[in-house]
mmCIF file of C-alpha atoms and ligand atoms in Angstrom:
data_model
loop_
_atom_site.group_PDB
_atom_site.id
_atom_site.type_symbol
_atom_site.label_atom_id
_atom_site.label_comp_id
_atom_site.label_asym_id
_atom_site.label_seq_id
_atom_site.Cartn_x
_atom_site.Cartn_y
_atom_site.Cartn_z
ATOM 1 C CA UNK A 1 36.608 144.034 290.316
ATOM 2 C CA UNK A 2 35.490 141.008 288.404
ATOM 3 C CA UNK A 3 34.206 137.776 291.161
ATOM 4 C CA UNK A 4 36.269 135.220 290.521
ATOM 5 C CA UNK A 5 34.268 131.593 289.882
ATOM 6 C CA UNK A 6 35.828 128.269 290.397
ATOM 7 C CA UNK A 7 34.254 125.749 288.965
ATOM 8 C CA UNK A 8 34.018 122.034 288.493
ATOM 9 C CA UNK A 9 32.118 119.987 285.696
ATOM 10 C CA UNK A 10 31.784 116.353 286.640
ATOM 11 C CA UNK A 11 30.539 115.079 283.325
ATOM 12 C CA UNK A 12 29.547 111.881 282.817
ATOM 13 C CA UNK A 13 31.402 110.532 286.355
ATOM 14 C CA UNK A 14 31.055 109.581 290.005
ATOM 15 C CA UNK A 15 27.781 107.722 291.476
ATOM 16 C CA UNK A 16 26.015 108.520 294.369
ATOM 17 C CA UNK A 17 28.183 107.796 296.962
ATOM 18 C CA UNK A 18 31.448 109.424 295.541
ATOM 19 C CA UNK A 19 29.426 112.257 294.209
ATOM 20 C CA UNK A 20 27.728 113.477 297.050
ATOM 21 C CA UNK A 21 30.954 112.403 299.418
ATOM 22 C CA UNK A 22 32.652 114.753 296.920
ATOM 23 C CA UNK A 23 30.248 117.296 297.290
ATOM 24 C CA UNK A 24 30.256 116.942 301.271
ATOM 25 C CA UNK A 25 34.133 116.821 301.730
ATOM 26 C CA UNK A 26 34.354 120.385 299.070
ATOM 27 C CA UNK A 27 31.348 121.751 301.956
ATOM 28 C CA UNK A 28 33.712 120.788 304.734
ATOM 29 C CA UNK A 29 36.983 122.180 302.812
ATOM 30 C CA UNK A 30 35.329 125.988 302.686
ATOM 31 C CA UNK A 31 33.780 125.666 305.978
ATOM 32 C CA UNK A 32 34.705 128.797 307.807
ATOM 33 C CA UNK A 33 36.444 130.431 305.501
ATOM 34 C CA UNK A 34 35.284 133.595 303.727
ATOM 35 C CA UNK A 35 34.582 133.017 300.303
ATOM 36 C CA UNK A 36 35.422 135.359 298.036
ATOM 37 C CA UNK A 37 35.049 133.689 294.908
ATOM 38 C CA UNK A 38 32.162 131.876 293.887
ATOM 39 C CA UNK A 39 32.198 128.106 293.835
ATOM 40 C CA UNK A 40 30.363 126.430 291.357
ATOM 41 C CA UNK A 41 29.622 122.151 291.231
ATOM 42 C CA UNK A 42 27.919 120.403 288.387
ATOM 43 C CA UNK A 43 27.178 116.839 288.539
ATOM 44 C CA UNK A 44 25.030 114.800 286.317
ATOM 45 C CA UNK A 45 21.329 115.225 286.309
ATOM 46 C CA UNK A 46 20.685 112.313 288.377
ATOM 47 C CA UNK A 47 22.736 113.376 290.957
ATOM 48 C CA UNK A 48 21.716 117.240 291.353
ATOM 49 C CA UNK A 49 19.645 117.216 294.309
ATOM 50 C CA UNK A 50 21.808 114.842 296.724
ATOM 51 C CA UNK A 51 24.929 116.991 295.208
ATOM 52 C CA UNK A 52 22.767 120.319 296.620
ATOM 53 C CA UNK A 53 21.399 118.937 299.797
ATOM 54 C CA UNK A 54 25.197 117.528 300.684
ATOM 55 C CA UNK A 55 26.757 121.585 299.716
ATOM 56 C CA UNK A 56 23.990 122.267 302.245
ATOM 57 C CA UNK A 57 24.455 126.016 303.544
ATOM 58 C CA UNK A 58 28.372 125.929 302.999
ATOM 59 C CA UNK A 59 27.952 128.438 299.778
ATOM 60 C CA UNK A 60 28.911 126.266 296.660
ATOM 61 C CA UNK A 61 26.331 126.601 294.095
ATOM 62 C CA UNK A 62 25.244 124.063 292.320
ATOM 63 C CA UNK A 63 24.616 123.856 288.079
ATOM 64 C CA UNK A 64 23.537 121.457 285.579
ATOM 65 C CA UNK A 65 25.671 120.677 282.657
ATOM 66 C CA UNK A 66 22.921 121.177 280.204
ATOM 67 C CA UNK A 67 19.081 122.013 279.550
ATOM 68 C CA UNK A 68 16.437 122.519 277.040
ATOM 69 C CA UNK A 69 15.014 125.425 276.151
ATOM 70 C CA UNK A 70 11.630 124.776 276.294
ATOM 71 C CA UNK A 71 9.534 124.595 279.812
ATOM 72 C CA UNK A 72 8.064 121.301 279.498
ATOM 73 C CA UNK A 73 6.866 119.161 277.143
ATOM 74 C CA UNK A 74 7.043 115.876 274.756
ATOM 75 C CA UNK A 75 10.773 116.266 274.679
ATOM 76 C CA UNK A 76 12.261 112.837 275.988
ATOM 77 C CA UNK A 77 15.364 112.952 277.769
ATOM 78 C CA UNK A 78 15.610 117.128 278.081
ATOM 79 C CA UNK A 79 15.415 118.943 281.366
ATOM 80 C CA UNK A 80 14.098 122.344 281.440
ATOM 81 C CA UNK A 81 15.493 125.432 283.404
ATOM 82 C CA UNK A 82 12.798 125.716 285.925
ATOM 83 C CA UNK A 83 13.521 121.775 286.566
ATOM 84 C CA UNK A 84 17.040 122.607 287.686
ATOM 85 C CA UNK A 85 15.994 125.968 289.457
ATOM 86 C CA UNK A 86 13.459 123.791 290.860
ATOM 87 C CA UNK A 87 15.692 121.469 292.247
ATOM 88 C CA UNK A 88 18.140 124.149 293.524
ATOM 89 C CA UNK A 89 20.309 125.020 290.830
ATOM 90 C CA UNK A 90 21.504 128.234 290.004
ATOM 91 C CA UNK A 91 23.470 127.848 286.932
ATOM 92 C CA UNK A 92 23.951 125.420 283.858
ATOM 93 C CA UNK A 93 26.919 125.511 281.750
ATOM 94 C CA UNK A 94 26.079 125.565 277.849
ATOM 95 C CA UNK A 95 27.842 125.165 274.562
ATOM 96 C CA UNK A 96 30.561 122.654 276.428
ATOM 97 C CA UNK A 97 32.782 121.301 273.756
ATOM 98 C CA UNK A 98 31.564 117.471 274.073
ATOM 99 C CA UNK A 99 27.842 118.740 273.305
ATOM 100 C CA UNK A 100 29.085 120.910 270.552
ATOM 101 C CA UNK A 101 31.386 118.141 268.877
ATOM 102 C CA UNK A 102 29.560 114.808 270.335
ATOM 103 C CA UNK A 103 26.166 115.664 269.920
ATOM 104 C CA UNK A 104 26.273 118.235 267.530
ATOM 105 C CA UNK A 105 25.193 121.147 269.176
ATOM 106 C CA UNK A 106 25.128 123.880 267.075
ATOM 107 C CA UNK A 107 25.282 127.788 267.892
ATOM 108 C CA UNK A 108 21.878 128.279 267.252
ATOM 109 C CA UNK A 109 20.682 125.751 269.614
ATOM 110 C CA UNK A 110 23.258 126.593 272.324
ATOM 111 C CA UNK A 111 21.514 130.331 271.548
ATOM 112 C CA UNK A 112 17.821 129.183 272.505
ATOM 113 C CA UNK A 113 19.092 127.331 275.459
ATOM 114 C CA UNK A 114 20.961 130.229 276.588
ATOM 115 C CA UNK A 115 18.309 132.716 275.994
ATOM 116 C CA UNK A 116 15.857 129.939 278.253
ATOM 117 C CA UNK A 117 18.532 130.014 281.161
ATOM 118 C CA UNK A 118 18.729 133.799 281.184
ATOM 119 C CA UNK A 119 14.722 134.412 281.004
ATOM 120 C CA UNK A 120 14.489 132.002 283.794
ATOM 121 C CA UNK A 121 16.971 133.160 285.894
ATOM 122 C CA UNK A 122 19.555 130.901 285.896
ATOM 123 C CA UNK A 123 23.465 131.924 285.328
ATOM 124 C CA UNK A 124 24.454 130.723 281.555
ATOM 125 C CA UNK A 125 27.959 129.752 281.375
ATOM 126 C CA UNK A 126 28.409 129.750 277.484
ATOM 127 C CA UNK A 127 31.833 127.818 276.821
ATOM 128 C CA UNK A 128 33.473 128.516 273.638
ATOM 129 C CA UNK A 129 36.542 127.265 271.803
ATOM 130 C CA UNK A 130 38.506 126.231 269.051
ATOM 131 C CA UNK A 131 39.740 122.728 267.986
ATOM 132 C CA UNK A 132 43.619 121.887 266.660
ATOM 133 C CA UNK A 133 43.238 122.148 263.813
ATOM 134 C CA UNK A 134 41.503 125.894 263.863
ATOM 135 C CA UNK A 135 44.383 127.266 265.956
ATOM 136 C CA UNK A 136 47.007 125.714 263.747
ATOM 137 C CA UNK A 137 45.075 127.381 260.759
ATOM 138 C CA UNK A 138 45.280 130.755 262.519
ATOM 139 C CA UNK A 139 41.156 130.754 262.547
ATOM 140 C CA UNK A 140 41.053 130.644 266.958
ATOM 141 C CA UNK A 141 40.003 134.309 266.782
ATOM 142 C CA UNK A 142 37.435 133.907 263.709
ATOM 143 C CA UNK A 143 35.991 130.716 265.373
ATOM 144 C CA UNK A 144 35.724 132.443 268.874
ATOM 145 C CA UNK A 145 33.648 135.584 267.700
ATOM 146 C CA UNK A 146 31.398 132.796 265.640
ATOM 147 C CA UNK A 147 30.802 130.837 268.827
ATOM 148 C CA UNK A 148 30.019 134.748 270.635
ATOM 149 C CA UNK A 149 27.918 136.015 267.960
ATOM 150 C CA UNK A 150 25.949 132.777 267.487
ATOM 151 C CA UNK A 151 24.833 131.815 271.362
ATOM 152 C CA UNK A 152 24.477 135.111 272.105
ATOM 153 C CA UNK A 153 22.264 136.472 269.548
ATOM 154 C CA UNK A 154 19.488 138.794 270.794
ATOM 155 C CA UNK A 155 21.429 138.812 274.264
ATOM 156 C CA UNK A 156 20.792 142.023 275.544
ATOM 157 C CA UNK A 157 23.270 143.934 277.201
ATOM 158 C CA UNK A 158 21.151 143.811 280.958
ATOM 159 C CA UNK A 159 20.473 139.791 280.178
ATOM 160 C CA UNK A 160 24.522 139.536 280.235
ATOM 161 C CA UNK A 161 25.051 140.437 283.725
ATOM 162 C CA UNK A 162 23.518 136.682 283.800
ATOM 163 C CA UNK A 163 25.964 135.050 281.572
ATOM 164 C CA UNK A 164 29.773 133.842 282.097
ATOM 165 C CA UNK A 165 32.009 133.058 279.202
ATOM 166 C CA UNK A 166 34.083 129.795 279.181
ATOM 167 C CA UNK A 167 37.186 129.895 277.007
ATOM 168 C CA UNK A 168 38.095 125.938 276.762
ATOM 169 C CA UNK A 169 40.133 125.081 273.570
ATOM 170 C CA UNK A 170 39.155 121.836 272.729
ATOM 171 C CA UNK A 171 43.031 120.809 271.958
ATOM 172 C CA UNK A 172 43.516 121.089 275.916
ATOM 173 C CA UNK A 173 40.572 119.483 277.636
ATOM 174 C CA UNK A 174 41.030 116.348 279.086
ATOM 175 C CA UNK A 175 44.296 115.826 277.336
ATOM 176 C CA UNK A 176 46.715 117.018 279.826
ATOM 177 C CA UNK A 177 47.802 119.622 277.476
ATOM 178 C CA UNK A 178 46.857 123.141 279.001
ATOM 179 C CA UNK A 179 47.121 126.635 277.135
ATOM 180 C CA UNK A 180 49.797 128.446 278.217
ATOM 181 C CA UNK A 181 48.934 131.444 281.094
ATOM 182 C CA UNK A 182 50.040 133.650 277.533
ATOM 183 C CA UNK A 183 47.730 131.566 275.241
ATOM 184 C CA UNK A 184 44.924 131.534 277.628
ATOM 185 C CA UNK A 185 45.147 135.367 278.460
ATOM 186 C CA UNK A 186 45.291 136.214 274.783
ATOM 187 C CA UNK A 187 41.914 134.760 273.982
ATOM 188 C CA UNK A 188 40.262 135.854 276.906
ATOM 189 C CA UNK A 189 41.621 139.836 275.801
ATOM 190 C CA UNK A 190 40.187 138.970 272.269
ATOM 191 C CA UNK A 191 37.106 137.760 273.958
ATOM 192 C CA UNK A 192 36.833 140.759 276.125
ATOM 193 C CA UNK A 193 37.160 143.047 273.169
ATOM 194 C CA UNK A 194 34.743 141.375 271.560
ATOM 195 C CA UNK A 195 32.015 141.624 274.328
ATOM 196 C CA UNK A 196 33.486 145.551 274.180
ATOM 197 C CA UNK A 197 32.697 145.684 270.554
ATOM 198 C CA UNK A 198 29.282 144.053 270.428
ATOM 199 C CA UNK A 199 28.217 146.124 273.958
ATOM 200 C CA UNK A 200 30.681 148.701 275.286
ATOM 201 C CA UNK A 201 33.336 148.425 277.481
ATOM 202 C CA UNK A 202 31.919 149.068 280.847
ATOM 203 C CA UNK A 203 29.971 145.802 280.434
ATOM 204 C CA UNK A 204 32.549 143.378 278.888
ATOM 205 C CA UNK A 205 35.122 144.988 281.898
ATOM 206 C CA UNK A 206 32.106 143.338 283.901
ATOM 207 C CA UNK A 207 31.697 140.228 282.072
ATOM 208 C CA UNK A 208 33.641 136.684 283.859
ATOM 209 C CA UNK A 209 35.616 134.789 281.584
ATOM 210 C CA UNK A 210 37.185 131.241 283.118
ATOM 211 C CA UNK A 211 39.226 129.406 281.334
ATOM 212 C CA UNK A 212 38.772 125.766 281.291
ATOM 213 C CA UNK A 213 40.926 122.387 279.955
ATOM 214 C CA UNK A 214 43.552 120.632 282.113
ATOM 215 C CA UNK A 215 43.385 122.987 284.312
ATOM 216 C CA UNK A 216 44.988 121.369 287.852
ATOM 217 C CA UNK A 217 46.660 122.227 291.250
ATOM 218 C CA UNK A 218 49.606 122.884 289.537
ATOM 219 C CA UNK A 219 49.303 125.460 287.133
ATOM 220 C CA UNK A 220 45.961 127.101 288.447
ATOM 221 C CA UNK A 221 47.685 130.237 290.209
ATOM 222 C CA UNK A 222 49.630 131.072 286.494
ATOM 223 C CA UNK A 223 46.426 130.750 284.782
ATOM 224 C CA UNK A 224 43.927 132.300 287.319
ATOM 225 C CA UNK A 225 46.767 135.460 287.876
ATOM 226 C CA UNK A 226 46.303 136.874 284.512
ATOM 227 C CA UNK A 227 44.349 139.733 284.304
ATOM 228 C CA UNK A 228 41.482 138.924 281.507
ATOM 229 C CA UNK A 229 41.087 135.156 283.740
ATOM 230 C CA UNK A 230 38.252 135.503 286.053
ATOM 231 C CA UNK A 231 38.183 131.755 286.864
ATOM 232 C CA UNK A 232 38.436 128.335 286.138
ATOM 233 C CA UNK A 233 35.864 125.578 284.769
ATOM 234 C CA UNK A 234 37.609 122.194 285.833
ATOM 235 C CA UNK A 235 37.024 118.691 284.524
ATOM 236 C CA UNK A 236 39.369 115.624 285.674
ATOM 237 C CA UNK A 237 40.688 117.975 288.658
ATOM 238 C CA UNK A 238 37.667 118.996 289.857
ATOM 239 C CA UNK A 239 36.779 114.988 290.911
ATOM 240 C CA UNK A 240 38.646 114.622 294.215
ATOM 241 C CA UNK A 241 39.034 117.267 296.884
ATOM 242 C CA UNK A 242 42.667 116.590 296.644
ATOM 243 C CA UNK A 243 42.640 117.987 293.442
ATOM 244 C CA UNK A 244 40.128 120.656 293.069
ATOM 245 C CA UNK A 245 40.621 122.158 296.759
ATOM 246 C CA UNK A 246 43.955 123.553 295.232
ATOM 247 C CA UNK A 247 42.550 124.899 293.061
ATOM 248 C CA UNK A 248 39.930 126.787 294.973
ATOM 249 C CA UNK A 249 42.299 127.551 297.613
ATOM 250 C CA UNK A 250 44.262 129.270 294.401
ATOM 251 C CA UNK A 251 41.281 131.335 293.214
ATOM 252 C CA UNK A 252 40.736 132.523 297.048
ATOM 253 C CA UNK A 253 44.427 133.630 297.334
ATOM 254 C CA UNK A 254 44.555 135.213 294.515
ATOM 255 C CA UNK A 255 40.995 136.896 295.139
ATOM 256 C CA UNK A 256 42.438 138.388 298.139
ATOM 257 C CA UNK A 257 46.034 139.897 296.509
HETATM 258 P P1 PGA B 1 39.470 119.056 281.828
HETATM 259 O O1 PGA B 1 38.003 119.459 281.298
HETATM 260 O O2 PGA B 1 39.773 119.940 283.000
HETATM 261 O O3 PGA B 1 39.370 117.617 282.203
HETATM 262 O O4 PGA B 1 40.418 119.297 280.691
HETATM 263 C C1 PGA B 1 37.557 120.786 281.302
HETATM 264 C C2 PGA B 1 36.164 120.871 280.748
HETATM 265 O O5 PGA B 1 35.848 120.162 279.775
HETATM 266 O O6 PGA B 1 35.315 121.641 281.248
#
């Protein structure tokens, strides 16, 4: 049985005082209750450590939304994986769609930073996706195992019990225009067959793959209840508790069915 991860990615957004009120008010929303799925925050760099001091002991993790993959260095602006573990972090989502498309990421960058996060212990969350104008071309599936192959090259099979897949088409994220529960658990059964194909079966059956874009109170049970839909990586939604305590509330009832 396959943890189920609900998780929000703050971007660029909030300040200190809505982020780590945020933060505090998702800590007071779990109080008490037995979590059963794992709850994942990731605010901007600047914002980590209030974010992870405010989550306190209530069992939210906190992740970055990036890193480098070297330790240190003359790199200006980068933030290495023992900086984040440093500060408390235990995960970092990688290959996000905006770093891919914005700042031109490419596969064999998101590889190295993967690779960095896994040798130094943090929990990768590679996201993956296709644009429009791939899916309408029939190429979702093609550009999918390009995006798998590429970041995680020389992945072995024991480093992947520290990686989570992301499926977040690009067409739905932050337009309000979510996959359908169908769409959604289609690609995550064509990513699962891949990790089957590439390691065996026993390990992508272990492998968590959320889906992410638009994903909000109201359609997170249909999407979390398929069966290849381990979780959820939320954007807009996961900015109030209004909003995103839904949608963990939906991942815990559905943890416990
Ligand atoms: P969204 O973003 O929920 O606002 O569509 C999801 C994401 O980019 O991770």
């Amino acid at each position: 049985m396959r943890r189920m991860i609900i998780a929000g990615n703050w971007k660029m957004n909030t300040d200190l005082a809505s982020g780590t009120a945020l933060a505090s008010g998702l800590a007071e929303l779990v109080s008490g209750k037995e979590l059963s799925v794992d709850v994942l925050v990731c605010p901007p760099f600047p914002y980590l450590q209030a974010v992870r001091q405010a989550v306190g002991e209530s069992g939210i993790s906190v992740g970055g939304q990036n890193c480098y993959f070297e330790p240190s260095g003359a790199f200006t602006g980068e933030v290495s994986v023992g900086m984040l573990q440093d500060i408390g972090c235990d995960s970092v989502l990688l290959g996000h769609s905006e770093r891919r498309h914005i700042l031109k990421e490419c596969n064999g960058l998101i590889n190295k930073k993967t690779k960095a996060a896994i040798a130094g212990g943090l929990r990768a969350v590679l996201c993956v996706g296709e644009l429009l104008e791939e899916r309408e071309a029939g190429n979702t599936e093609a550009v999918l195992d390009e995006q798998m192959a590429g970041g995680l090259e020389d992945v072995s099979a024991e480093q992947m019990t520290q990686v989570v897949i992301a499926y977040e088409p690009v067409w739905a994220i932050g337009t309000g225009k979510t996959a359908s529960p169908e769409q959604a658990e289609q690609a995550h059964a064509h990513l699962r067959n891949w990790l089957a194909s590439r390691y065996t079966q026993e390990l992508a059956d272990s492998v968590r793959i959320l889906y992410g874009g638009s994903v909000k109170p109201g359609n997170a049970m249909e999407l979390l209840g398929q069966p290849n839909v381990d979780g959820a990586l939320v954007g807009g939604a996961s900015l109030s508790v209004e909003n995103f305590g839904p949608i963990i509330e939906a991942g815990l009832e559905i943890s416990k069915a």
